[in-house]
């Protein structure tokens, strides 16, 4: 497929993948499809068989896998699995580039980088936003952070996995990006579900309402972008209107929800924040100015 056999001989086109679960297998297949000489290792050896049939070399141990390639991609279940496998390979990682695509926290990524550097390896942390069948397409987004030289050297290779972006030398930043992206989805979607409750409680058709919202969602990208700029500069022009005008709606929003037995906790939070900003003399500012009150809340 695509660029098969365009990789140079020697070690430059060699990649090892540690962890051949659903995601590691998908990654291995994409590398094979692009002509990389790919070695795979998995704790449970039977999972390697389909990849061996597809052209991968199977390593008997993680150490053998690490030794096989200059670039070692790690895709295990979690941080504990990474610690166990890295602990078992130890000295073999010297001189290698480790690209860890296992989900985990910014703190784990920074600790992994320290460990790798202490063992003579370069470390790049990556996170995968997408499902295994879509690996190798632009629908899968992969933020990376950590060693700049490792990213520069292997950027072309990593590009075959999906839409990639480099988030700087702090190894934790790919995980920050991942956590923040996931958090935005959950913050929006739980609010959306509460609103569907409201629509249903009033006898509306939730599916039809969802379709209308899907249509009006096009208004959000410019709003998100301008709010990001407002937060960065600390200058908060009216966005959804001024806070003075927006706040006048809040009692009705809360009262409506309560009248049909729908959760109103977030609306009460919004009202409380708006009132504090207005009391502080910021009533002419926009919704983005609530950001100024969010430090230290939990
Ligand atoms: P799987 O459960 O399919 O595979 C997990 C892999 O981790 C297997 O290779 C398993 O080996 C290995 N493993 C677990 N514990 C250990 C251990 N202690 N020592 C050695 N190997 C171990 O998960 P996925 O492949 O789907 O996920 C891998 C990573 O990708 C995760 O961090 C996940 O969050 C992330 N991801 C997955 C997505 C998905 O949709 N699948 C989407 C986005 C990210 P064994 O076969 O022996 O059990």
mmCIF file of C-alpha atoms and ligand atoms in Angstrom:
data_model
loop_
_atom_site.group_PDB
_atom_site.id
_atom_site.type_symbol
_atom_site.label_atom_id
_atom_site.label_comp_id
_atom_site.label_asym_id
_atom_site.label_seq_id
_atom_site.Cartn_x
_atom_site.Cartn_y
_atom_site.Cartn_z
ATOM 1 C CA UNK A 1 0.000 0.000 0.000
ATOM 2 C CA UNK A 2 0.895 3.718 -0.306
ATOM 3 C CA UNK A 3 4.628 4.163 0.328
ATOM 4 C CA UNK A 4 5.548 0.497 0.709
ATOM 5 C CA UNK A 5 9.231 -0.284 0.243
ATOM 6 C CA UNK A 6 10.234 3.375 0.049
ATOM 7 C CA UNK A 7 12.055 3.149 3.364
ATOM 8 C CA UNK A 8 15.837 3.035 3.305
ATOM 9 C CA UNK A 9 17.725 -0.118 4.176
ATOM 10 C CA UNK A 10 19.692 -0.316 7.417
ATOM 11 C CA UNK A 11 18.157 0.769 10.692
ATOM 12 C CA UNK A 12 16.499 3.990 9.495
ATOM 13 C CA UNK A 13 13.261 2.286 8.456
ATOM 14 C CA UNK A 14 13.073 0.043 11.501
ATOM 15 C CA UNK A 15 10.451 0.478 14.184
ATOM 16 C CA UNK A 16 9.576 -1.618 17.197
ATOM 17 C CA UNK A 17 6.127 -1.561 18.746
ATOM 18 C CA UNK A 18 5.834 -2.764 22.349
ATOM 19 C CA UNK A 19 2.235 -3.750 23.092
ATOM 20 C CA UNK A 20 0.050 -5.370 20.444
ATOM 21 C CA UNK A 21 -3.386 -4.811 21.910
ATOM 22 C CA UNK A 22 -6.081 -3.218 19.755
ATOM 23 C CA UNK A 23 -4.225 0.070 19.426
ATOM 24 C CA UNK A 24 -0.677 -1.324 19.216
ATOM 25 C CA UNK A 25 -1.805 -3.773 16.515
ATOM 26 C CA UNK A 26 -3.437 -0.968 14.508
ATOM 27 C CA UNK A 27 -0.246 1.099 14.778
ATOM 28 C CA UNK A 28 1.905 -1.855 13.721
ATOM 29 C CA UNK A 29 -0.275 -2.494 10.683
ATOM 30 C CA UNK A 30 -0.021 1.129 9.574
ATOM 31 C CA UNK A 31 3.771 1.074 9.862
ATOM 32 C CA UNK A 32 3.873 -2.183 7.884
ATOM 33 C CA UNK A 33 1.549 -0.719 5.253
ATOM 34 C CA UNK A 34 3.981 2.182 4.836
ATOM 35 C CA UNK A 35 6.927 -0.106 4.288
ATOM 36 C CA UNK A 36 8.616 0.168 7.672
ATOM 37 C CA UNK A 37 10.441 -2.894 8.874
ATOM 38 C CA UNK A 38 8.414 -3.386 12.001
ATOM 39 C CA UNK A 39 9.118 -5.567 14.998
ATOM 40 C CA UNK A 40 6.346 -6.251 17.482
ATOM 41 C CA UNK A 41 6.338 -7.560 21.015
ATOM 42 C CA UNK A 42 3.424 -8.445 23.222
ATOM 43 C CA UNK A 43 3.295 -9.969 26.710
ATOM 44 C CA UNK A 44 0.728 -12.511 25.504
ATOM 45 C CA UNK A 45 2.549 -13.967 22.520
ATOM 46 C CA UNK A 46 -0.558 -15.244 20.697
ATOM 47 C CA UNK A 47 -1.601 -11.666 19.824
ATOM 48 C CA UNK A 48 1.486 -11.339 17.619
ATOM 49 C CA UNK A 49 0.426 -14.032 15.146
ATOM 50 C CA UNK A 50 -1.814 -11.914 12.846
ATOM 51 C CA UNK A 51 0.896 -9.249 12.677
ATOM 52 C CA UNK A 52 3.558 -11.818 11.881
ATOM 53 C CA UNK A 53 1.303 -12.961 9.029
ATOM 54 C CA UNK A 54 1.122 -9.330 7.883
ATOM 55 C CA UNK A 55 4.917 -9.090 7.742
ATOM 56 C CA UNK A 56 6.014 -8.013 11.217
ATOM 57 C CA UNK A 57 9.003 -9.563 12.917
ATOM 58 C CA UNK A 58 8.003 -10.910 16.316
ATOM 59 C CA UNK A 59 10.349 -10.373 19.264
ATOM 60 C CA UNK A 60 10.367 -13.026 21.956
ATOM 61 C CA UNK A 61 11.059 -10.510 24.711
ATOM 62 C CA UNK A 62 10.641 -6.762 25.167
ATOM 63 C CA UNK A 63 14.439 -6.452 25.400
ATOM 64 C CA UNK A 64 14.834 -8.191 22.041
ATOM 65 C CA UNK A 65 12.201 -5.853 20.609
ATOM 66 C CA UNK A 66 13.968 -2.738 21.886
ATOM 67 C CA UNK A 67 17.283 -3.978 20.506
ATOM 68 C CA UNK A 68 15.787 -4.430 17.020
ATOM 69 C CA UNK A 69 15.118 -0.759 16.147
ATOM 70 C CA UNK A 70 16.325 2.776 16.853
ATOM 71 C CA UNK A 71 12.710 3.916 17.243
ATOM 72 C CA UNK A 72 10.617 2.151 19.889
ATOM 73 C CA UNK A 73 6.901 2.888 20.075
ATOM 74 C CA UNK A 74 5.227 1.895 23.326
ATOM 75 C CA UNK A 75 1.465 1.328 23.404
ATOM 76 C CA UNK A 76 0.470 -0.502 26.564
ATOM 77 C CA UNK A 77 -2.622 -0.416 28.730
ATOM 78 C CA UNK A 78 -1.480 2.167 31.293
ATOM 79 C CA UNK A 79 1.410 3.684 33.208
ATOM 80 C CA UNK A 80 1.831 0.639 35.423
ATOM 81 C CA UNK A 81 2.327 -1.565 32.368
ATOM 82 C CA UNK A 82 4.854 0.938 30.952
ATOM 83 C CA UNK A 83 6.795 0.921 34.239
ATOM 84 C CA UNK A 84 6.852 -2.888 34.275
ATOM 85 C CA UNK A 85 7.983 -3.245 30.672
ATOM 86 C CA UNK A 86 10.573 -0.448 30.878
ATOM 87 C CA UNK A 87 11.840 -1.953 34.126
ATOM 88 C CA UNK A 88 12.373 -5.240 32.296
ATOM 89 C CA UNK A 89 14.343 -3.731 29.406
ATOM 90 C CA UNK A 90 16.444 -1.179 31.355
ATOM 91 C CA UNK A 91 19.893 -0.901 29.697
ATOM 92 C CA UNK A 92 18.616 -1.937 26.249
ATOM 93 C CA UNK A 93 17.037 1.516 25.789
ATOM 94 C CA UNK A 94 20.386 3.361 25.697
ATOM 95 C CA UNK A 95 20.722 5.227 22.400
ATOM 96 C CA UNK A 96 17.068 4.635 21.433
ATOM 97 C CA UNK A 97 14.209 7.019 20.857
ATOM 98 C CA UNK A 98 11.225 5.987 22.969
ATOM 99 C CA UNK A 99 7.831 7.207 21.780
ATOM 100 C CA UNK A 100 5.255 6.411 24.416
ATOM 101 C CA UNK A 101 1.680 6.480 23.103
ATOM 102 C CA UNK A 102 0.155 4.966 26.239
ATOM 103 C CA UNK A 103 -2.593 7.073 27.830
ATOM 104 C CA UNK A 104 -1.525 8.710 31.080
ATOM 105 C CA UNK A 105 -1.045 11.905 33.042
ATOM 106 C CA UNK A 106 1.390 14.785 32.445
ATOM 107 C CA UNK A 107 3.228 13.731 35.621
ATOM 108 C CA UNK A 108 3.729 10.192 34.298
ATOM 109 C CA UNK A 109 5.066 11.566 31.013
ATOM 110 C CA UNK A 110 7.601 13.777 32.824
ATOM 111 C CA UNK A 111 8.688 10.872 35.039
ATOM 112 C CA UNK A 112 9.044 8.640 31.965
ATOM 113 C CA UNK A 113 11.225 11.270 30.315
ATOM 114 C CA UNK A 114 13.487 11.468 33.366
ATOM 115 C CA UNK A 115 13.771 7.673 33.423
ATOM 116 C CA UNK A 116 14.544 7.518 29.702
ATOM 117 C CA UNK A 117 17.190 10.256 29.899
ATOM 118 C CA UNK A 118 18.820 8.590 32.897
ATOM 119 C CA UNK A 119 19.047 5.423 30.802
ATOM 120 C CA UNK A 120 20.535 7.193 27.777
ATOM 121 C CA UNK A 121 17.351 7.327 25.652
ATOM 122 C CA UNK A 122 15.479 10.226 24.077
ATOM 123 C CA UNK A 123 11.810 10.457 25.054
ATOM 124 C CA UNK A 124 8.781 11.653 23.188
ATOM 125 C CA UNK A 125 5.356 11.405 24.742
ATOM 126 C CA UNK A 126 2.319 11.074 22.504
ATOM 127 C CA UNK A 127 -1.380 10.677 23.080
ATOM 128 C CA UNK A 128 -3.914 9.128 20.728
ATOM 129 C CA UNK A 129 -7.269 10.776 20.138
ATOM 130 C CA UNK A 130 -9.218 8.353 17.978
ATOM 131 C CA UNK A 131 -10.102 4.697 17.601
ATOM 132 C CA UNK A 132 -7.898 1.858 16.305
ATOM 133 C CA UNK A 133 -9.689 1.412 12.936
ATOM 134 C CA UNK A 134 -8.946 5.065 12.094
ATOM 135 C CA UNK A 135 -5.231 4.973 12.875
ATOM 136 C CA UNK A 136 -3.437 5.979 9.696
ATOM 137 C CA UNK A 137 -6.110 8.537 8.751
ATOM 138 C CA UNK A 138 -6.347 12.262 9.547
ATOM 139 C CA UNK A 139 -9.290 11.482 11.861
ATOM 140 C CA UNK A 140 -6.853 10.321 14.528
ATOM 141 C CA UNK A 141 -5.142 13.242 16.236
ATOM 142 C CA UNK A 142 -1.850 12.714 18.070
ATOM 143 C CA UNK A 143 -0.281 15.475 20.168
ATOM 144 C CA UNK A 144 3.419 14.944 20.953
ATOM 145 C CA UNK A 145 5.781 16.592 23.430
ATOM 146 C CA UNK A 146 9.266 16.004 24.772
ATOM 147 C CA UNK A 147 12.545 15.718 22.871
ATOM 148 C CA UNK A 148 12.516 18.230 20.009
ATOM 149 C CA UNK A 149 15.279 16.418 18.139
ATOM 150 C CA UNK A 150 13.428 13.092 18.423
ATOM 151 C CA UNK A 151 10.305 14.703 17.007
ATOM 152 C CA UNK A 152 12.234 16.373 14.187
ATOM 153 C CA UNK A 153 13.985 13.121 13.302
ATOM 154 C CA UNK A 154 10.858 10.973 13.343
ATOM 155 C CA UNK A 155 8.157 13.465 12.339
ATOM 156 C CA UNK A 156 7.679 11.935 8.888
ATOM 157 C CA UNK A 157 7.368 8.470 10.365
ATOM 158 C CA UNK A 158 4.890 9.538 13.043
ATOM 159 C CA UNK A 159 2.830 11.357 10.417
ATOM 160 C CA UNK A 160 1.694 8.046 8.977
ATOM 161 C CA UNK A 161 -0.356 7.466 12.145
ATOM 162 C CA UNK A 162 -2.666 10.474 11.723
ATOM 163 C CA UNK A 163 -2.739 14.235 12.293
ATOM 164 C CA UNK A 164 0.240 14.999 14.489
ATOM 165 C CA UNK A 165 1.310 18.165 16.306
ATOM 166 C CA UNK A 166 4.286 19.022 18.506
ATOM 167 C CA UNK A 167 3.478 20.739 21.821
ATOM 168 C CA UNK A 168 6.959 21.615 23.028
ATOM 169 C CA UNK A 169 9.826 20.224 25.035
ATOM 170 C CA UNK A 170 7.889 19.742 28.283
ATOM 171 C CA UNK A 171 7.069 16.027 27.984
ATOM 172 C CA UNK A 172 3.840 16.536 29.939
ATOM 173 C CA UNK A 173 2.212 18.834 27.390
ATOM 174 C CA UNK A 174 0.853 16.117 25.079
ATOM 175 C CA UNK A 175 -1.003 14.664 28.062
ATOM 176 C CA UNK A 176 -2.197 18.146 29.027
ATOM 177 C CA UNK A 177 -3.584 18.564 25.507
ATOM 178 C CA UNK A 178 -5.249 15.137 25.666
ATOM 179 C CA UNK A 179 -6.778 15.733 29.111
ATOM 180 C CA UNK A 180 -8.004 19.194 28.109
ATOM 181 C CA UNK A 181 -9.538 17.975 24.841
ATOM 182 C CA UNK A 182 -11.332 15.138 26.614
ATOM 183 C CA UNK A 183 -12.432 17.482 29.408
ATOM 184 C CA UNK A 184 -14.000 19.926 26.948
ATOM 185 C CA UNK A 185 -15.973 17.067 25.422
ATOM 186 C CA UNK A 186 -17.286 15.886 28.790
ATOM 187 C CA UNK A 187 -18.031 19.414 30.052
ATOM 188 C CA UNK A 188 -20.059 20.151 26.918
ATOM 189 C CA UNK A 189 -21.782 16.799 26.718
ATOM 190 C CA UNK A 190 -22.974 16.596 30.326
ATOM 191 C CA UNK A 191 -24.483 20.079 29.895
ATOM 192 C CA UNK A 192 -26.070 18.939 26.637
ATOM 193 C CA UNK A 193 -27.637 15.903 28.333
ATOM 194 C CA UNK A 194 -29.143 18.119 31.064
ATOM 195 C CA UNK A 195 -30.615 20.348 28.377
ATOM 196 C CA UNK A 196 -32.112 17.308 26.628
ATOM 197 C CA UNK A 197 -33.784 16.488 29.982
ATOM 198 C CA UNK A 198 -35.228 19.978 29.982
ATOM 199 C CA UNK A 199 -36.542 19.653 26.428
ATOM 200 C CA UNK A 200 -38.049 16.245 27.178
ATOM 201 C CA UNK A 201 -39.595 17.444 30.449
ATOM 202 C CA UNK A 202 -41.393 20.147 28.457
ATOM 203 C CA UNK A 203 -42.655 17.617 25.903
ATOM 204 C CA UNK A 204 -40.150 18.515 23.164
ATOM 205 C CA UNK A 205 -38.602 15.975 20.806
ATOM 206 C CA UNK A 206 -35.025 15.478 21.987
ATOM 207 C CA UNK A 207 -33.765 14.056 18.675
ATOM 208 C CA UNK A 208 -35.179 16.939 16.661
ATOM 209 C CA UNK A 209 -33.766 19.432 19.161
ATOM 210 C CA UNK A 210 -30.345 17.749 18.939
ATOM 211 C CA UNK A 211 -30.474 18.105 15.171
ATOM 212 C CA UNK A 212 -31.202 21.825 15.460
ATOM 213 C CA UNK A 213 -28.310 22.251 17.922
ATOM 214 C CA UNK A 214 -26.011 20.353 15.555
ATOM 215 C CA UNK A 215 -26.960 22.930 12.932
ATOM 216 C CA UNK A 216 -26.346 25.927 15.165
ATOM 217 C CA UNK A 217 -23.053 24.550 16.539
ATOM 218 C CA UNK A 218 -21.250 26.219 13.630
ATOM 219 C CA UNK A 219 -21.438 29.445 15.643
ATOM 220 C CA UNK A 220 -19.167 28.031 18.345
ATOM 221 C CA UNK A 221 -15.714 27.813 16.701
ATOM 222 C CA UNK A 222 -15.347 31.612 16.272
ATOM 223 C CA UNK A 223 -16.702 32.147 19.789
ATOM 224 C CA UNK A 224 -14.216 29.666 21.290
ATOM 225 C CA UNK A 225 -11.339 31.280 19.404
ATOM 226 C CA UNK A 226 -12.253 34.806 20.495
ATOM 227 C CA UNK A 227 -12.750 33.690 24.113
ATOM 228 C CA UNK A 228 -9.315 32.068 24.111
ATOM 229 C CA UNK A 229 -7.815 35.374 22.967
ATOM 230 C CA UNK A 230 -9.817 37.314 25.558
ATOM 231 C CA UNK A 231 -8.576 35.040 28.351
ATOM 232 C CA UNK A 232 -4.989 35.299 27.140
ATOM 233 C CA UNK A 233 -5.064 39.127 27.015
ATOM 234 C CA UNK A 234 -7.313 39.692 30.038
ATOM 235 C CA UNK A 235 -9.381 42.023 27.878
ATOM 236 C CA UNK A 236 -12.989 40.788 27.860
ATOM 237 C CA UNK A 237 -15.204 42.486 25.284
ATOM 238 C CA UNK A 238 -18.926 41.606 25.306
ATOM 239 C CA UNK A 239 -19.248 38.196 23.620
ATOM 240 C CA UNK A 240 -22.721 36.766 24.228
ATOM 241 C CA UNK A 241 -23.581 40.339 25.228
ATOM 242 C CA UNK A 242 -22.478 42.198 28.346
ATOM 243 C CA UNK A 243 -22.643 40.486 31.731
ATOM 244 C CA UNK A 244 -25.233 43.050 32.835
ATOM 245 C CA UNK A 245 -27.577 41.849 30.095
ATOM 246 C CA UNK A 246 -26.707 38.137 30.417
ATOM 247 C CA UNK A 247 -27.230 38.109 34.195
ATOM 248 C CA UNK A 248 -30.819 39.288 33.815
ATOM 249 C CA UNK A 249 -31.606 35.922 32.170
ATOM 250 C CA UNK A 250 -30.180 33.723 34.861
ATOM 251 C CA UNK A 251 -33.078 33.709 37.333
ATOM 252 C CA UNK A 252 -35.422 32.637 34.528
ATOM 253 C CA UNK A 253 -32.999 29.892 33.415
ATOM 254 C CA UNK A 254 -32.681 28.554 36.954
ATOM 255 C CA UNK A 255 -36.391 28.911 37.751
ATOM 256 C CA UNK A 256 -37.359 27.128 34.521
ATOM 257 C CA UNK A 257 -35.112 24.195 35.268
ATOM 258 C CA UNK A 258 -36.320 23.893 38.838
ATOM 259 C CA UNK A 259 -39.947 24.037 37.713
ATOM 260 C CA UNK A 260 -39.503 20.859 35.660
ATOM 261 C CA UNK A 261 -37.119 19.098 38.048
ATOM 262 C CA UNK A 262 -33.958 19.517 35.974
ATOM 263 C CA UNK A 263 -30.492 19.978 37.476
ATOM 264 C CA UNK A 264 -29.575 23.677 37.762
ATOM 265 C CA UNK A 265 -26.187 23.503 39.481
ATOM 266 C CA UNK A 266 -24.176 24.900 36.579
ATOM 267 C CA UNK A 267 -26.653 27.708 35.945
ATOM 268 C CA UNK A 268 -26.398 28.683 39.625
ATOM 269 C CA UNK A 269 -22.615 28.700 39.289
ATOM 270 C CA UNK A 270 -22.861 30.946 36.219
ATOM 271 C CA UNK A 271 -25.243 33.316 38.032
ATOM 272 C CA UNK A 272 -23.015 33.516 41.102
ATOM 273 C CA UNK A 273 -19.933 34.265 38.973
ATOM 274 C CA UNK A 274 -21.746 36.871 36.894
ATOM 275 C CA UNK A 275 -23.025 38.625 40.002
ATOM 276 C CA UNK A 276 -19.528 38.746 41.494
ATOM 277 C CA UNK A 277 -18.053 40.190 38.295
ATOM 278 C CA UNK A 278 -20.828 42.782 38.072
ATOM 279 C CA UNK A 279 -20.364 43.698 41.762
ATOM 280 C CA UNK A 280 -16.662 44.157 40.994
ATOM 281 C CA UNK A 281 -17.495 46.748 38.326
ATOM 282 C CA UNK A 282 -17.113 44.455 35.270
ATOM 283 C CA UNK A 283 -20.733 44.308 34.102
ATOM 284 C CA UNK A 284 -19.833 45.684 30.675
ATOM 285 C CA UNK A 285 -17.496 42.777 29.978
ATOM 286 C CA UNK A 286 -18.364 39.491 28.272
ATOM 287 C CA UNK A 287 -18.851 35.913 29.490
ATOM 288 C CA UNK A 288 -15.117 35.217 29.072
ATOM 289 C CA UNK A 289 -14.444 37.499 32.052
ATOM 290 C CA UNK A 290 -15.811 34.808 34.427
ATOM 291 C CA UNK A 291 -12.433 33.155 33.836
ATOM 292 C CA UNK A 292 -10.910 35.715 36.196
ATOM 293 C CA UNK A 293 -12.843 34.135 39.104
ATOM 294 C CA UNK A 294 -12.056 30.494 38.392
ATOM 295 C CA UNK A 295 -8.622 30.201 40.011
ATOM 296 C CA UNK A 296 -8.489 27.857 42.979
ATOM 297 C CA UNK A 297 -12.048 26.491 42.610
ATOM 298 C CA UNK A 298 -12.489 22.756 43.020
HETATM 299 P P1 LIG B 1 -5.686 -3.332 24.930
HETATM 300 O O1 LIG B 1 -6.371 -3.700 26.197
HETATM 301 O O2 LIG B 1 -6.242 -3.858 23.657
HETATM 302 O O3 LIG B 1 -4.158 -3.758 25.016
HETATM 303 C C1 LIG B 1 -3.413 -3.485 26.167
HETATM 304 C C2 LIG B 1 -1.982 -3.868 25.914
HETATM 305 O O4 LIG B 1 -1.222 -3.619 27.106
HETATM 306 C C3 LIG B 1 -1.804 -5.344 25.582
HETATM 307 O O5 LIG B 1 -0.741 -5.460 24.669
HETATM 308 C C4 LIG B 1 -1.444 -5.926 26.937
HETATM 309 O O6 LIG B 1 -0.728 -7.137 26.862
HETATM 310 C C5 LIG B 1 -0.538 -4.833 27.439
HETATM 311 N N1 LIG B 1 -0.321 -4.882 28.880
HETATM 312 C C6 LIG B 1 -1.196 -4.596 29.865
HETATM 313 N N2 LIG B 1 -0.606 -4.726 31.056
HETATM 314 C C7 LIG B 1 0.672 -5.149 30.822
HETATM 315 C C8 LIG B 1 1.772 -5.440 31.645
HETATM 316 N N3 LIG B 1 1.673 -5.335 32.969
HETATM 317 N N4 LIG B 1 2.924 -5.818 31.056
HETATM 318 C C9 LIG B 1 3.027 -5.907 29.705
HETATM 319 N N5 LIG B 1 2.005 -5.630 28.863
HETATM 320 C C10 LIG B 1 0.851 -5.242 29.415
HETATM 321 O O7 LIG B 1 -5.625 -1.747 24.896
HETATM 322 P P2 LIG B 1 -5.408 -0.805 23.625
HETATM 323 O O8 LIG B 1 -4.390 -1.395 22.737
HETATM 324 O O9 LIG B 1 -6.731 -0.470 23.056
HETATM 325 O O10 LIG B 1 -4.867 0.514 24.324
HETATM 326 C C11 LIG B 1 -3.476 0.772 24.449
HETATM 327 C C12 LIG B 1 -3.327 2.230 24.832
HETATM 328 O O11 LIG B 1 -3.913 3.041 23.794
HETATM 329 C C13 LIG B 1 -4.041 2.595 26.134
HETATM 330 O O12 LIG B 1 -3.257 3.455 26.899
HETATM 331 C C14 LIG B 1 -5.310 3.261 25.645
HETATM 332 O O13 LIG B 1 -5.834 4.201 26.595
HETATM 333 C C15 LIG B 1 -4.815 3.961 24.382
HETATM 334 N N6 LIG B 1 -5.912 4.265 23.479
HETATM 335 C C16 LIG B 1 -6.770 3.270 23.080
HETATM 336 C C17 LIG B 1 -7.865 3.567 22.303
HETATM 337 C C18 LIG B 1 -8.830 2.507 21.879
HETATM 338 O O14 LIG B 1 -9.907 2.868 21.401
HETATM 339 N N7 LIG B 1 -8.499 1.213 21.971
HETATM 340 C C19 LIG B 1 -8.132 4.951 21.886
HETATM 341 C C20 LIG B 1 -7.128 5.921 22.287
HETATM 342 C C21 LIG B 1 -6.078 5.566 23.083
HETATM 343 P P3 LIG B 1 -1.523 -8.532 26.904
HETATM 344 O O15 LIG B 1 -2.034 -8.757 25.520
HETATM 345 O O16 LIG B 1 -0.504 -9.490 27.345
HETATM 346 O O17 LIG B 1 -2.649 -8.381 27.917
#
